[in-house]
Coordinates of C-alpha atoms and ligand atoms in Angstrom, one line a residue:
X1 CA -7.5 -9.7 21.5
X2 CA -7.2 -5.8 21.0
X3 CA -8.7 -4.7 18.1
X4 CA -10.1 -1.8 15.8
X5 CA -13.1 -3.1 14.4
X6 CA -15.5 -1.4 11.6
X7 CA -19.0 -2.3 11.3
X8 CA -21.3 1.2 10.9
X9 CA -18.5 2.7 12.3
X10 CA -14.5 2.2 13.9
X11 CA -14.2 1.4 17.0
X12 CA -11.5 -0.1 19.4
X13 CA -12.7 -3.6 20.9
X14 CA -10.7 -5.7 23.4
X15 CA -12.8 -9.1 23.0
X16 CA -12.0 -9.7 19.4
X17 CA -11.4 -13.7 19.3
X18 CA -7.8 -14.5 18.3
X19 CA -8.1 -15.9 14.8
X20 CA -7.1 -19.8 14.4
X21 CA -4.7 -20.1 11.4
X22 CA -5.6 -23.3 9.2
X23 CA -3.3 -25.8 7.4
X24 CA -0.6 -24.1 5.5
X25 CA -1.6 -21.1 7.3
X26 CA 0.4 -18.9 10.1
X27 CA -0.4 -16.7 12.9
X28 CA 1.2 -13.4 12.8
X29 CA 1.5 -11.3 15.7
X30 CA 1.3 -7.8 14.3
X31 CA 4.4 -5.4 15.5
X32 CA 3.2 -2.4 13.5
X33 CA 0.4 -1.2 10.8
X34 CA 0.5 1.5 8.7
X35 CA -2.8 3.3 7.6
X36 CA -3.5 3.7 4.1
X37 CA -6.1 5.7 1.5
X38 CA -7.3 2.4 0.8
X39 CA -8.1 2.5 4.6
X40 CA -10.0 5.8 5.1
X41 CA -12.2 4.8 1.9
X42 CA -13.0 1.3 3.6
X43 CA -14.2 3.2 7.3
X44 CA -16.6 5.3 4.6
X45 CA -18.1 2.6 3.2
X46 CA -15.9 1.4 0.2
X47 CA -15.6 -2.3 -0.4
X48 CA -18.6 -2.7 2.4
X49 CA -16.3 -4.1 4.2
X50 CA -17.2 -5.5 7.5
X51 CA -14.3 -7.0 10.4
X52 CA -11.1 -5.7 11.0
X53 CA -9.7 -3.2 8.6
X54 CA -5.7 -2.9 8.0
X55 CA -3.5 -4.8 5.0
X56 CA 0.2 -3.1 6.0
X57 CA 1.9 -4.8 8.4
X58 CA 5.3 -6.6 10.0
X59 CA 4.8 -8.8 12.1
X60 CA 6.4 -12.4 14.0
X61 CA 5.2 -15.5 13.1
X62 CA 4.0 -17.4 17.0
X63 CA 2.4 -20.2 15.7
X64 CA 2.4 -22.2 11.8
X65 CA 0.4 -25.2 10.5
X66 CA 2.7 -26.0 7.4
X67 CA 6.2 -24.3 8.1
X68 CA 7.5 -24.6 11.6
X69 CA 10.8 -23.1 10.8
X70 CA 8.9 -19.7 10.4
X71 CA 7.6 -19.4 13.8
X72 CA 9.7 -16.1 15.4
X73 CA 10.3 -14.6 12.4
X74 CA 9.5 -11.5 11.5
X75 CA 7.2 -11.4 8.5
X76 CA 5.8 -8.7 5.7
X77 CA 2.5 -10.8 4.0
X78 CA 1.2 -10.1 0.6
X79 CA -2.3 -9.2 0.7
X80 CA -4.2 -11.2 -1.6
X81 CA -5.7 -14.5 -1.3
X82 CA -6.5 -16.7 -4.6
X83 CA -8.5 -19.8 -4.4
X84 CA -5.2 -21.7 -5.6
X85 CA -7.0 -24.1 -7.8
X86 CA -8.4 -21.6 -10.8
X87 CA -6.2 -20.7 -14.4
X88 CA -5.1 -17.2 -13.0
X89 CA -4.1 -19.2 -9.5
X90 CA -2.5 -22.2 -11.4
X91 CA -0.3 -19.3 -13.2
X92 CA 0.7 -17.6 -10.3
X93 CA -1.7 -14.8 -10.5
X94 CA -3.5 -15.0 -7.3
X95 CA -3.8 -11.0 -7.4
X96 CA -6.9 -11.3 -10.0
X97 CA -8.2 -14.7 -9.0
X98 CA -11.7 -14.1 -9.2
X99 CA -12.8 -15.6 -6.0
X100 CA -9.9 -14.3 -3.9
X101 CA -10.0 -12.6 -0.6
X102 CA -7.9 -9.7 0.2
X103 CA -6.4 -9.2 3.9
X104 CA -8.6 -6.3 5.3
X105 CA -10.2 -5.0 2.7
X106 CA -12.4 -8.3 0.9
X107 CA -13.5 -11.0 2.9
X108 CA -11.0 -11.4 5.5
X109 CA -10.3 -9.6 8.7
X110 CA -7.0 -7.4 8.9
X111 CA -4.1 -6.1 10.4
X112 CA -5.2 -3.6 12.9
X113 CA -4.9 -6.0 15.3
X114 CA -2.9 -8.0 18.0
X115 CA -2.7 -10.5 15.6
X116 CA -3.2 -11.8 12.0
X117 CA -3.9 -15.2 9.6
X118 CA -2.6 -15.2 6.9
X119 CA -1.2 -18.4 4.1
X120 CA 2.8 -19.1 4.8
X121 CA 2.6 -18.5 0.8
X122 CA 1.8 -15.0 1.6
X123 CA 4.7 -14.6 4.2
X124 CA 7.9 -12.9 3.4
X125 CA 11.0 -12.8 6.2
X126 CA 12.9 -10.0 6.7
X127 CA 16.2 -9.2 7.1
X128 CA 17.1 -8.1 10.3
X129 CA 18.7 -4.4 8.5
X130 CA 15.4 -3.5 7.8
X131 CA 13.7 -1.7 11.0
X132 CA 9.8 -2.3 11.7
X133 CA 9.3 1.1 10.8
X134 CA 10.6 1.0 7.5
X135 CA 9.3 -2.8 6.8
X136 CA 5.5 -1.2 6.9
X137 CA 5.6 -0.1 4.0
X138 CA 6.6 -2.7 2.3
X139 CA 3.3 -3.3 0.5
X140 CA 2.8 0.4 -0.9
X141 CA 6.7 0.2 -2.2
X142 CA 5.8 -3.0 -4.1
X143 CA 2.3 -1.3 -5.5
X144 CA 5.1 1.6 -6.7
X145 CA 7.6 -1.1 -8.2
X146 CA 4.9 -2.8 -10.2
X147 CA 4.9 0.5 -12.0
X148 CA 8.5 -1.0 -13.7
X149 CA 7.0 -4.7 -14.2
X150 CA 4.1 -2.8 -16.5
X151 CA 6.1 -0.4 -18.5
X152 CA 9.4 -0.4 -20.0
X153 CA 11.0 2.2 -18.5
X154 CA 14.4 3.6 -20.0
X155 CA 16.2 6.9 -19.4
X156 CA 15.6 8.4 -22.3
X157 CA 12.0 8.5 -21.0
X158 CA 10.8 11.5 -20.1
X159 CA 8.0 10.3 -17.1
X160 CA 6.0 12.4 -14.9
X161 CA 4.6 11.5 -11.5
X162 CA 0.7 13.5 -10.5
X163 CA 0.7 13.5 -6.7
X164 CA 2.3 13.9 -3.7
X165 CA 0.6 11.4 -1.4
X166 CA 2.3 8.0 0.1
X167 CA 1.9 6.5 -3.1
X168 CA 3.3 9.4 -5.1
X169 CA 6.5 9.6 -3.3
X170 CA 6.9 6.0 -3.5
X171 CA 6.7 5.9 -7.2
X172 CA 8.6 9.0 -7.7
X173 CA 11.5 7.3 -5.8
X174 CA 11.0 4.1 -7.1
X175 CA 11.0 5.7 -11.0
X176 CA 14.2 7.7 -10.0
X177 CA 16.3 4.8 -8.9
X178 CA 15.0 2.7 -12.4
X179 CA 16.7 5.8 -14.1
X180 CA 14.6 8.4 -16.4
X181 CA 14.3 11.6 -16.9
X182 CA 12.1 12.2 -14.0
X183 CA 9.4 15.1 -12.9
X184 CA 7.3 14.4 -9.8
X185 CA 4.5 16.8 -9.0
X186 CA 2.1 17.8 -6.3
X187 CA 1.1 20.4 -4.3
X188 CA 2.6 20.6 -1.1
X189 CA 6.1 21.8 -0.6
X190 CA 6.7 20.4 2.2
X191 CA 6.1 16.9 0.8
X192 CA 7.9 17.4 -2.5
X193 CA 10.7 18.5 -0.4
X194 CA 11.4 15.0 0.7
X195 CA 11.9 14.0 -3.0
X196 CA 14.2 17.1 -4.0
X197 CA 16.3 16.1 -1.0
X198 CA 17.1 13.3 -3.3
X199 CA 17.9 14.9 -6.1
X200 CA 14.2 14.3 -8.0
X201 CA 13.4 17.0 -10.3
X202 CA 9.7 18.4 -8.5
X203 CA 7.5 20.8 -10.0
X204 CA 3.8 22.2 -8.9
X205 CA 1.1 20.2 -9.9
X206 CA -0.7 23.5 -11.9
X207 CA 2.4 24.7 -12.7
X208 CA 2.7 21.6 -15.6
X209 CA 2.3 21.9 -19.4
X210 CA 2.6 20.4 -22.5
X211 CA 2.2 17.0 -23.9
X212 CA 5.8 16.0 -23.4
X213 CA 5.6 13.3 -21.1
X214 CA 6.4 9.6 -22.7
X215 CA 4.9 8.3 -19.5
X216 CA 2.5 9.6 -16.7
X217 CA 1.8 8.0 -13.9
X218 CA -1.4 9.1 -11.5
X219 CA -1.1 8.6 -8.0
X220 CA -3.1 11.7 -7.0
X221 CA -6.5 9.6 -6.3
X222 CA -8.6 11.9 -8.2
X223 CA -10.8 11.9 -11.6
X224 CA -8.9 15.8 -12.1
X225 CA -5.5 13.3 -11.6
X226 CA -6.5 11.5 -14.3
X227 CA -7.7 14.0 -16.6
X228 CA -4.3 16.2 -15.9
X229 CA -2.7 13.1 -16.6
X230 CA -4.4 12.6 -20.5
X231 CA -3.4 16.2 -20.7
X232 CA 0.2 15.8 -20.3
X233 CA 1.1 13.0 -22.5
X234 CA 1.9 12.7 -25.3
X235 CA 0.4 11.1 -28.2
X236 CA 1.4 7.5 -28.1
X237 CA 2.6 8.1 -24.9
X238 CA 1.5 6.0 -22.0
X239 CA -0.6 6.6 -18.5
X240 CA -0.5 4.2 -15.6
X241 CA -3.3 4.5 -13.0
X242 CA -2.9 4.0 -9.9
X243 CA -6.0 5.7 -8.4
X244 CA -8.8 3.5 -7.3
X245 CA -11.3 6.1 -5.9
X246 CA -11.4 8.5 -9.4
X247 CA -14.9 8.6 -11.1
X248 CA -14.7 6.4 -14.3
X249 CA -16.5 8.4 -17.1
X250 CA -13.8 11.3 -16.8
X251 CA -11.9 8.8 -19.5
X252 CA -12.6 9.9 -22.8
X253 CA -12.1 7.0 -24.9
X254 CA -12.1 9.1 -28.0
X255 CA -9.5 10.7 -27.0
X256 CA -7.5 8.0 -26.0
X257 CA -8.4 6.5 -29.6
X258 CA -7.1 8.9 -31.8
X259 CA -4.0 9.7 -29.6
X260 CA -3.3 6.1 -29.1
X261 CA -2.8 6.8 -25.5
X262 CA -1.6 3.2 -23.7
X263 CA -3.8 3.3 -20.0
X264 CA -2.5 1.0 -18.0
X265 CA -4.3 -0.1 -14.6
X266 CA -1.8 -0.6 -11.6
X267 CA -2.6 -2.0 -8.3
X268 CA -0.4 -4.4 -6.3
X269 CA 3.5 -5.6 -6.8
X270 CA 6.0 -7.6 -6.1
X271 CA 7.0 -7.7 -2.5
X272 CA 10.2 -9.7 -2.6
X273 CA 11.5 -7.0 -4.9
X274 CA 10.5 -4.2 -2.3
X275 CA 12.0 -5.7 0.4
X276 CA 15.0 -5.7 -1.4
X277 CA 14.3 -2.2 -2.1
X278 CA 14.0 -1.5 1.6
X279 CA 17.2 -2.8 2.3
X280 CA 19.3 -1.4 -0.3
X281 CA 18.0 1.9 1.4
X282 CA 17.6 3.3 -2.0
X283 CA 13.9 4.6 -1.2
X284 CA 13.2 6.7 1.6
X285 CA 10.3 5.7 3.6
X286 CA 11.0 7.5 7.2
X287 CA 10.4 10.4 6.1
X288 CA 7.0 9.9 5.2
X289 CA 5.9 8.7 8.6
X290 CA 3.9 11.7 9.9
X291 CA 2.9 10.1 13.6
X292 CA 2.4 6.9 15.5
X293 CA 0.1 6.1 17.8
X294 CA -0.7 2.9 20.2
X295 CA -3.1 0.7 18.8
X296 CA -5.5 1.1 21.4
X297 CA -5.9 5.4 20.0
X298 CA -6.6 3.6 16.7
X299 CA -9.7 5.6 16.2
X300 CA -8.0 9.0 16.8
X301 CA -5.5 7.8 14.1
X302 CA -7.9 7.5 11.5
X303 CA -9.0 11.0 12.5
X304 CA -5.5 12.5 12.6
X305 CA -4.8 10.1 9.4
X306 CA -7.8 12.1 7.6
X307 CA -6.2 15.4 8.3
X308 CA -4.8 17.4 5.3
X309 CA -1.4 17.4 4.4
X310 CA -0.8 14.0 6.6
X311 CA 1.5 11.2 5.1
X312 CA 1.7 7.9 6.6
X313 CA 0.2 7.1 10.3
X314 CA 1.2 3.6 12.1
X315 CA -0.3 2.0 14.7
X316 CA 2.1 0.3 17.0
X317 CA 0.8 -3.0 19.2
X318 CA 2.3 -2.5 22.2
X319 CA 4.1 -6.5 23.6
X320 CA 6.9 -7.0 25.4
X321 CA 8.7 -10.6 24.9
X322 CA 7.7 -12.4 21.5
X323 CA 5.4 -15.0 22.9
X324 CA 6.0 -17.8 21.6
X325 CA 2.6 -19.0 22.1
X326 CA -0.4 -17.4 21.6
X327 CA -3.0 -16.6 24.8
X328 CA -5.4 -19.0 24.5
X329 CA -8.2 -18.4 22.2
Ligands
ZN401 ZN1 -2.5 0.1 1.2
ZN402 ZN1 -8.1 -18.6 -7.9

């Protein structure tokens, strides 16, 4: 099959064997794949992730050992795969099961891709109201909704989003629609425009002051996020982190101590909630589609996808009919 593949570097391939889904597993053929941040780290080295990088997808199910009434549906998968026998497993946490593997980023080859594996546990249908385009981004949306699982949120809260990436206009949207009294912040115009449209208070990110903010949330994926974000709130107050790449000794547990400043680690949600989400049509996710491109320029995407001021990039894998069976491996 087509594929991008990293191993020193990304490259397109054409000969990658079609994976062969196990018991209880499906094989999803991918429709389209967004890029993420989590993505350019990985092709620089993050994770030393070797195979074929890529965890957003939608795809059709063309082939399931465990649940045949899946095959030609169209599918959204959750990304992370527990053991299914340890505590955090048996509790339904397979998100922090130690030994887990996570679709294109940990041990298991990924979405950029003609096709995918993944557990029918994983695998969430869609509604046919929700369009390809918007049903890529249903795993970022649920990484901004598990914002509302962590913290209370009420609308006397006064909560302020760092950052106007992907992420950042997700959870600005998402935070907006829970109801608070809402700033979101960057600093590009252009992007925070897509949030005024919407009615969302927006402010420059150097513009802020104050330690007013019950709750602030860092989506700007830097250690200066995080430390802007200890300087807005307030004492007592509460920061959520969703930045992976920031360098860890900028927190200052002192600090934290005698403000008794709640930090809260946030990574990935609930996706039957966010496809919900996307077909309430309460968040916007069009508007941060910047370009597409054919999965065979996948390489060139990552370079345009690298570019400043670029939101979301998708790959689309170009088929005609859904085949109903896979070529043979
Ligand atoms: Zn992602
Ligand atoms: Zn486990």
């Amino acid at each position: 099959m087509k594929a991008l593949l990293y191993e020193r570097e990304l490259r397109y391939v054409t000969d990658y064997p079609v994976p062969r889904p196990g018991k209880g597993e499906a094989l999803v053929r991918i429709r389209y794949a967004g890029i993420c941040s989590t993505d350019r780290e990985i092709v620089r080295g993050y994770m030393d992730f070797r195979g074929i990088p890529g965890h957003e997808f939608v795809g059709t199910v063309v082939r399931c050992r465990g649940k045949a009434s899946l095959v030609g549906k169209r599918v959204v998968g959750e990304i992370n795969l527990g053991c299914g026998r340890c505590r955090l497993c048996r509790q339904g946490n397979q998100n922090h099961c130690p030994s887990r593997s996570v679709l294109g980023i940990l041990n298991r080859d990924g979405v950029f891709a003609e096709y995918c594996v993944l557990p029918v546990r994983n695998l969430h249908v869609l509604p046919d109201s929700i369009a390809d385009r918007e049903a890529v981004f249903t795993e970022p949306l649920a990484a901004a909704l598990e914002i509302l699982d962590q913290v209370a949120v009420t609308p006397e809260h006064r909560v302020c989003v760092l950052g106007d990436g992907k992420l950042g206009l997700l959870a600005a949207q998402v935070l907006a629609e829970a109801g608070c009294r809402l700033t979101a912040s960057g600093r590009h115009k252009e992007k925070l425009a897509i949030l005024r449209k919407r009615g969302i208070t927006t402010r420059q990110q150097n513009t802020l002051r104050g330690k007013d903010f019950d709750i602030v949330v860092d989506c700007t994926g830097s250690s200066e996020g995080i430390l802007q974000a200890l300087a807005l709130v307030r004492p007592g107050g509460t920061v959520v982190l969703k930045s992976t790449v920031a360098d860890p000794e900028c927190l200052d547990s002192n600090y934290m101590i005698i403000n008794e400043i709640s930090i809260i680690g946030s990574r990935c949600g609930p996706f039957a909630r966010a496809v919900e989400a996307l077909q309430s049509k309460k968040v916007a996710v069009l508007p941060l589609i910047s370009r597409e491109f054919p999965l065979e320029e996948g390489v060139e995407a990552f370079r345009y996808a690298l570019k400043k001021g670029v939101l979301k990039v998708l790959l689309k894998v170009d088929w005609d009919p859904i085949p109903l069976t896979p070529p043979a491996p």
